[in-house]
PDB file of C-alpha atoms in Angstrom:
ATOM      1  CA  MET A   1      -0.001  -0.004  -0.007  1.00 84.00           C
ATOM      2  CA  THR A   2       1.185   3.515  -0.778  1.00 88.00           C
ATOM      3  CA  THR A   3       0.543   5.872   2.141  1.00 89.00           C
ATOM      4  CA  ASP A   4       1.807   9.033   0.514  1.00 90.00           C
ATOM      5  CA  VAL A   5      -1.481   9.521  -1.318  1.00 93.00           C
ATOM      6  CA  VAL A   6      -2.112  12.143  -3.968  1.00 94.00           C
ATOM      7  CA  THR A   7      -5.649  13.433  -3.405  1.00 96.00           C
ATOM      8  CA  LEU A   8      -7.645  16.014  -5.264  1.00 97.00           C
ATOM      9  CA  HIS A   9     -10.532  18.274  -4.274  1.00 98.00           C
ATOM     10  CA  PRO A  10     -13.801  18.159  -6.240  1.00 98.00           C
ATOM     11  CA  LEU A  11     -13.330  21.819  -7.228  1.00 97.00           C
ATOM     12  CA  THR A  12      -9.748  21.361  -8.543  1.00 97.00           C
ATOM     13  CA  SER A  13      -9.568  22.458 -12.158  1.00 95.00           C
ATOM     14  CA  LEU A  14      -9.055  19.748 -14.744  1.00 95.00           C
ATOM     15  CA  LYS A  15      -5.762  21.230 -15.919  1.00 94.00           C
ATOM     16  CA  THR A  16      -4.410  21.274 -12.351  1.00 96.00           C
ATOM     17  CA  ALA A  17      -5.625  17.737 -11.797  1.00 96.00           C
ATOM     18  CA  ALA A  18      -3.991  16.540 -15.031  1.00 94.00           C
ATOM     19  CA  ALA A  19      -0.712  18.260 -14.070  1.00 96.00           C
ATOM     20  CA  THR A  20      -0.829  16.687 -10.605  1.00 96.00           C
ATOM     21  CA  LEU A  21      -1.307  13.162 -11.921  1.00 95.00           C
ATOM     22  CA  ALA A  22       1.402  13.667 -14.609  1.00 95.00           C
ATOM     23  CA  ASN A  23       3.904  15.197 -12.160  1.00 96.00           C
ATOM     24  CA  ARG A  24       3.378  12.521  -9.488  1.00 94.00           C
ATOM     25  CA  ASN A  25       3.318   9.718 -12.113  1.00 92.00           C
ATOM     26  CA  VAL A  26       0.037   8.227 -10.922  1.00 92.00           C
ATOM     27  CA  ALA A  27      -2.860   6.987 -13.039  1.00 92.00           C
ATOM     28  CA  SER A  28      -5.668   8.091 -10.685  1.00 94.00           C
ATOM     29  CA  ALA A  29      -6.270   9.922  -7.493  1.00 96.00           C
ATOM     30  CA  PRO A  30      -8.949   9.797  -4.758  1.00 97.00           C
ATOM     31  CA  VAL A  31     -11.113  12.914  -4.501  1.00 97.00           C
ATOM     32  CA  VAL A  32     -11.804  14.097  -0.977  1.00 97.00           C
ATOM     33  CA  ASP A  33     -14.073  16.880   0.300  1.00 96.00           C
ATOM     34  CA  ASP A  34     -13.254  19.711   2.709  1.00 95.00           C
ATOM     35  CA  ASP A  35     -13.623  17.259   5.677  1.00 94.00           C
ATOM     36  CA  GLY A  36     -11.170  14.762   4.111  1.00 93.00           C
ATOM     37  CA  ARG A  37     -13.914  12.247   3.259  1.00 96.00           C
ATOM     38  CA  LEU A  38     -13.717  10.246   0.036  1.00 97.00           C
ATOM     39  CA  VAL A  39     -16.280  11.428  -2.510  1.00 97.00           C
ATOM     40  CA  GLY A  40     -14.892  10.000  -5.744  1.00 97.00           C
ATOM     41  CA  ILE A  41     -11.888   9.042  -7.811  1.00 97.00           C
ATOM     42  CA  VAL A  42     -10.520  10.582 -10.976  1.00 96.00           C
ATOM     43  CA  SER A  43      -8.281   8.868 -13.492  1.00 94.00           C
ATOM     44  CA  GLU A  44      -6.168   9.921 -16.432  1.00 93.00           C
ATOM     45  CA  LEU A  45      -8.888   8.666 -18.777  1.00 91.00           C
ATOM     46  CA  ASP A  46     -11.540  10.721 -16.955  1.00 92.00           C
ATOM     47  CA  LEU A  47      -9.416  13.810 -17.557  1.00 91.00           C
ATOM     48  CA  LEU A  48      -8.565  12.978 -21.182  1.00 88.00           C
ATOM     49  CA  ALA A  49     -12.091  12.029 -22.256  1.00 83.00           C
ATOM     50  CA  HIS A  50     -13.113  15.651 -22.814  1.00 73.00           C
ATOM     51  CA  ASP A  51      -9.711  17.032 -23.693  1.00 67.00           C
ATOM     52  CA  VAL A  52      -9.036  15.464 -27.091  1.00 62.00           C
ATOM     53  CA  PRO A  53     -11.759  16.389 -29.580  1.00 62.00           C
ATOM     54  CA  PRO A  54     -11.774  14.899 -33.067  1.00 63.00           C
ATOM     55  CA  ASP A  55      -9.619  16.695 -35.630  1.00 67.00           C
ATOM     56  CA  PRO A  56     -12.020  18.131 -38.282  1.00 64.00           C
ATOM     57  CA  LEU A  57      -9.218  18.240 -40.875  1.00 69.00           C
ATOM     58  CA  THR A  58      -8.819  14.440 -40.829  1.00 69.00           C
ATOM     59  CA  ARG A  59     -12.450  13.699 -41.723  1.00 65.00           C
ATOM     60  CA  MET A  60     -14.300  13.798 -45.005  1.00 68.00           C
ATOM     61  CA  ALA A  61     -17.605  14.770 -43.400  1.00 71.00           C
ATOM     62  CA  PRO A  62     -17.774  17.838 -41.162  1.00 72.00           C
ATOM     63  CA  VAL A  63     -17.553  17.164 -37.430  1.00 67.00           C
ATOM     64  CA  PRO A  64     -20.815  18.301 -35.829  1.00 72.00           C
ATOM     65  CA  LEU A  65     -20.456  21.278 -33.503  1.00 73.00           C
ATOM     66  CA  ASP A  66     -20.422  20.162 -29.849  1.00 69.00           C
ATOM     67  CA  THR A  67     -22.506  22.498 -27.744  1.00 74.00           C
ATOM     68  CA  THR A  68     -22.503  20.542 -24.494  1.00 76.00           C
ATOM     69  CA  PRO A  69     -21.012  22.403 -21.553  1.00 81.00           C
ATOM     70  CA  LEU A  70     -17.349  21.610 -21.066  1.00 82.00           C
ATOM     71  CA  PRO A  71     -16.378  20.065 -17.749  1.00 88.00           C
ATOM     72  CA  ARG A  72     -14.308  22.508 -15.653  1.00 92.00           C
ATOM     73  CA  VAL A  73     -13.512  20.790 -12.360  1.00 95.00           C
ATOM     74  CA  VAL A  74     -12.790  17.292 -11.101  1.00 96.00           C
ATOM     75  CA  ALA A  75     -16.361  16.904  -9.762  1.00 97.00           C
ATOM     76  CA  ASP A  76     -17.595  17.109 -13.364  1.00 95.00           C
ATOM     77  CA  VAL A  77     -15.659  14.008 -14.514  1.00 95.00           C
ATOM     78  CA  MET A  78     -14.846  11.885 -11.439  1.00 96.00           C
ATOM     79  CA  THR A  79     -16.312   8.487 -10.679  1.00 95.00           C
ATOM     80  CA  ARG A  80     -18.564   8.748  -7.659  1.00 95.00           C
ATOM     81  CA  GLU A  81     -19.112   5.053  -6.944  1.00 94.00           C
ATOM     82  CA  VAL A  82     -15.618   4.120  -5.682  1.00 95.00           C
ATOM     83  CA  VAL A  83     -14.410   0.608  -4.890  1.00 95.00           C
ATOM     84  CA  THR A  84     -12.576   0.822  -1.542  1.00 96.00           C
ATOM     85  CA  LEU A  85     -11.037  -1.750   0.770  1.00 96.00           C
ATOM     86  CA  PRO A  86      -9.852  -1.677   4.394  1.00 96.00           C
ATOM     87  CA  PRO A  87      -6.197  -1.834   5.412  1.00 94.00           C
ATOM     88  CA  VAL A  88      -6.623  -5.496   6.436  1.00 92.00           C
ATOM     89  CA  ALA A  89      -7.631  -6.674   2.963  1.00 91.00           C
ATOM     90  CA  ASP A  90      -5.128  -8.980   1.302  1.00 86.00           C
ATOM     91  CA  ALA A  91      -3.451  -8.480  -2.060  1.00 86.00           C
ATOM     92  CA  ALA A  92      -5.604 -11.124  -3.735  1.00 85.00           C
ATOM     93  CA  LEU A  93      -8.753  -9.184  -2.995  1.00 91.00           C
ATOM     94  CA  PHE A  94      -7.277  -5.991  -4.443  1.00 92.00           C
ATOM     95  CA  LEU A  95      -6.268  -7.894  -7.561  1.00 91.00           C
ATOM     96  CA  GLN A  96      -9.673  -9.497  -7.924  1.00 93.00           C
ATOM     97  CA  HIS A  97     -11.378  -6.066  -7.889  1.00 93.00           C
ATOM     98  CA  MET A  98      -8.852  -4.647 -10.346  1.00 93.00           C
ATOM     99  CA  LEU A  99      -9.499  -7.516 -12.757  1.00 93.00           C
ATOM    100  CA  VAL A 100     -13.312  -7.684 -12.381  1.00 93.00           C
ATOM    101  CA  ASP A 101     -13.999  -3.928 -12.099  1.00 91.00           C
ATOM    102  CA  ARG A 102     -11.228  -2.954 -14.564  1.00 90.00           C
ATOM    103  CA  ILE A 103      -9.695  -0.353 -12.275  1.00 90.00           C
ATOM    104  CA  VAL A 104      -6.055   0.581 -11.768  1.00 89.00           C
ATOM    105  CA  CYS A 105      -6.132   1.968  -8.228  1.00 92.00           C
ATOM    106  CA  ILE A 106      -8.145   1.178  -5.097  1.00 96.00           C
ATOM    107  CA  PRO A 107      -8.290   3.620  -2.154  1.00 97.00           C
ATOM    108  CA  VAL A 108      -7.696   2.054   1.242  1.00 96.00           C
ATOM    109  CA  THR A 109     -10.121   3.669   3.695  1.00 96.00           C
ATOM    110  CA  VAL A 110     -11.020   3.786   7.349  1.00 95.00           C
ATOM    111  CA  GLU A 111     -14.458   5.343   7.986  1.00 93.00           C
ATOM    112  CA  ASP A 112     -14.467   7.116   4.551  1.00 92.00           C
ATOM    113  CA  ARG A 113     -11.051   8.575   5.099  1.00 95.00           C
ATOM    114  CA  VAL A 114      -8.237   7.629   2.678  1.00 96.00           C
ATOM    115  CA  VAL A 115      -5.263   6.133   4.501  1.00 95.00           C
ATOM    116  CA  GLY A 116      -3.583   4.744   1.380  1.00 95.00           C
ATOM    117  CA  VAL A 117      -3.992   3.419  -2.091  1.00 95.00           C
ATOM    118  CA  VAL A 118      -3.109   0.141  -3.797  1.00 94.00           C
ATOM    119  CA  SER A 119      -2.304   0.345  -7.491  1.00 92.00           C
ATOM    120  CA  ARG A 120      -1.491  -2.275 -10.091  1.00 91.00           C
ATOM    121  CA  ARG A 121       2.138  -1.162  -9.761  1.00 90.00           C
ATOM    122  CA  ASP A 122       2.066  -1.908  -5.990  1.00 90.00           C
ATOM    123  CA  LEU A 123       0.887  -5.469  -6.728  1.00 89.00           C
ATOM    124  CA  LEU A 124       3.479  -5.809  -9.475  1.00 89.00           C
ATOM    125  CA  LEU A 125       6.206  -4.858  -6.992  1.00 89.00           C
ATOM    126  CA  LEU A 126       4.970  -7.606  -4.650  1.00 84.00           C
ATOM    127  CA  PHE A 127       5.176 -10.118  -7.485  1.00 85.00           C
ATOM    128  CA  ALA A 128       8.676  -8.910  -8.361  1.00 89.00           C
ATOM    129  CA  ARG A 129      10.125  -9.346  -4.840  1.00 91.00           C
ATOM    130  CA  PRO A 130      13.368 -11.360  -4.856  1.00 94.00           C
ATOM    131  CA  ASP A 131      12.884 -14.997  -3.947  1.00 95.00           C
ATOM    132  CA  SER A 132      15.581 -14.730  -1.240  1.00 95.00           C
ATOM    133  CA  GLU A 133      13.556 -12.025   0.556  1.00 95.00           C
ATOM    134  CA  ILE A 134      10.391 -14.026   0.315  1.00 95.00           C
ATOM    135  CA  ALA A 135      12.124 -17.130   1.704  1.00 95.00           C
ATOM    136  CA  ALA A 136      13.550 -15.204   4.685  1.00 95.00           C
ATOM    137  CA  ASP A 137      10.144 -13.649   5.460  1.00 95.00           C
ATOM    138  CA  VAL A 138       8.374 -17.005   5.165  1.00 95.00           C
ATOM    139  CA  GLU A 139      10.831 -18.739   7.519  1.00 94.00           C
ATOM    140  CA  MET A 140      10.578 -15.911  10.064  1.00 94.00           C
ATOM    141  CA  ALA A 141       6.770 -15.792   9.982  1.00 94.00           C
ATOM    142  CA  VAL A 142       6.312 -19.600  10.198  1.00 93.00           C
ATOM    143  CA  THR A 143       8.815 -19.886  12.983  1.00 90.00           C
ATOM    144  CA  ALA A 144       7.022 -17.122  14.935  1.00 93.00           C
ATOM    145  CA  ALA A 145       3.665 -18.826  14.375  1.00 93.00           C
ATOM    146  CA  LEU A 146       4.911 -22.261  15.284  1.00 90.00           C
ATOM    147  CA  PRO A 147       7.559 -21.970  18.048  1.00 88.00           C
ATOM    148  CA  GLY A 148       9.677 -25.071  18.474  1.00 83.00           C
ATOM    149  CA  GLN A 149       9.199 -26.232  14.910  1.00 84.00           C
ATOM    150  CA  HIS A 150      11.995 -25.613  12.459  1.00 85.00           C
ATOM    151  CA  TRP A 151      10.906 -24.843   8.887  1.00 89.00           C
ATOM    152  CA  ARG A 152      12.968 -24.323   5.759  1.00 92.00           C
ATOM    153  CA  ALA A 153      11.606 -22.336   2.839  1.00 94.00           C
ATOM    154  CA  THR A 154      12.913 -22.663  -0.697  1.00 94.00           C
ATOM    155  CA  VAL A 155      11.455 -20.167  -3.146  1.00 95.00           C
ATOM    156  CA  ARG A 156      11.540 -20.070  -6.938  1.00 94.00           C
ATOM    157  CA  ASP A 157       9.524 -17.516  -8.893  1.00 92.00           C
ATOM    158  CA  GLY A 158       7.346 -16.910  -5.846  1.00 91.00           C
ATOM    159  CA  VAL A 159       6.497 -20.595  -5.368  1.00 94.00           C
ATOM    160  CA  VAL A 160       7.445 -21.670  -1.841  1.00 95.00           C
ATOM    161  CA  GLU A 161       8.444 -25.150  -0.910  1.00 95.00           C
ATOM    162  CA  LEU A 162       8.181 -25.602   2.835  1.00 92.00           C
ATOM    163  CA  ALA A 163       9.903 -28.395   4.691  1.00 90.00           C
ATOM    164  CA  SER A 164      10.155 -29.345   8.360  1.00 86.00           C
ATOM    165  CA  THR A 165      12.045 -32.164  10.064  1.00 77.00           C
ATOM    166  CA  VAL A 166       9.568 -32.183  12.975  1.00 75.00           C
ATOM    167  CA  ARG A 167       7.300 -35.205  13.094  1.00 73.00           C
ATOM    168  CA  GLY A 168       3.651 -34.135  13.283  1.00 72.00           C
ATOM    169  CA  ALA A 169       4.431 -30.549  12.223  1.00 72.00           C
ATOM    170  CA  GLN A 170       1.400 -28.316  11.817  1.00 85.00           C
ATOM    171  CA  THR A 171       1.508 -28.206   8.054  1.00 88.00           C
ATOM    172  CA  GLU A 172      -1.791 -26.418   7.431  1.00 89.00           C
ATOM    173  CA  VAL A 173      -0.876 -23.571   9.812  1.00 92.00           C
ATOM    174  CA  ALA A 174       2.508 -23.301   8.150  1.00 92.00           C
ATOM    175  CA  ARG A 175       0.959 -23.225   4.692  1.00 91.00           C
ATOM    176  CA  ARG A 176      -1.494 -20.475   5.657  1.00 92.00           C
ATOM    177  CA  VAL A 177       1.154 -18.343   7.293  1.00 94.00           C
ATOM    178  CA  ALA A 178       3.485 -18.758   4.284  1.00 93.00           C
ATOM    179  CA  GLN A 179       0.706 -17.884   1.881  1.00 91.00           C
ATOM    180  CA  SER A 180       0.132 -14.593   3.712  1.00 89.00           C
ATOM    181  CA  ILE A 181       3.630 -13.314   2.895  1.00 91.00           C
ATOM    182  CA  PRO A 182       3.753 -10.710   0.126  1.00 87.00           C
ATOM    183  CA  GLY A 183       5.120 -12.128  -3.113  1.00 89.00           C
ATOM    184  CA  VAL A 184       4.135 -15.750  -2.432  1.00 91.00           C
ATOM    185  CA  VAL A 185       2.151 -17.151  -5.329  1.00 88.00           C
ATOM    186  CA  ARG A 186       1.818 -20.770  -4.144  1.00 92.00           C
ATOM    187  CA  VAL A 187       2.913 -22.920  -1.208  1.00 95.00           C
ATOM    188  CA  LEU A 188       4.016 -26.532  -1.623  1.00 94.00           C
ATOM    189  CA  LEU A 189       4.800 -28.847   1.288  1.00 89.00           C
ATOM    190  CA  ASP A 190       7.908 -31.010   1.035  1.00 79.00           C
ATOM    191  CA  THR A 191       6.103 -34.010   2.547  1.00 57.00           C
ATOM    192  CA  PRO A 192       9.026 -36.477   2.600  1.00 47.00           C
ATOM    193  CA  ALA A 193      10.901 -34.103   4.942  1.00 42.00           C
ATOM    194  CA  LEU A 194       7.914 -33.978   7.273  1.00 41.00           C
ATOM    195  CA  GLY A 195       8.593 -37.383   8.732  1.00 43.00           C
ATOM    196  CA  GLY A 196       5.522 -39.142   7.347  1.00 41.00           C
TER     197      GLY A 196
END
């Protein structure tokens, strides 16, 4: 989760909003009111939708004159129904919403206040974590959850192979703990090393 969140106000001009997204290299930003409550989200596409009219010189037929009022501020183009998740939601739930709802960024909220955002890039960074880091984190977490049991984690491309020399080791607990570590895509148990 990114906690240094770029937010915009509903009355921010579209040019200022576009410059903010471009300068901060983000694809979208939560929109918050004067009380800091989430009221919408605005994306690059929301801002571009009204900014690039068709070129009349590239068309055989004349382009009809558009007389609709031009949007001026973020409130005119933002999405008001925002998918949000709490800080305790796991990466899989964020990814599921991004895939199903076709969104690039999900605000993380506590009582309608934005405490962070998770973007596709954040999830990509989790996936790209070095296997050695993942292995160290898995071993530390499993050892903390199961004191007295020694576990070894071997990781390749995010796939964790867990092994323990302890007879009767709590494999399901170990699997769940390992699966919770960022960057883990699957957990396999090295059953021969489990002592039967």
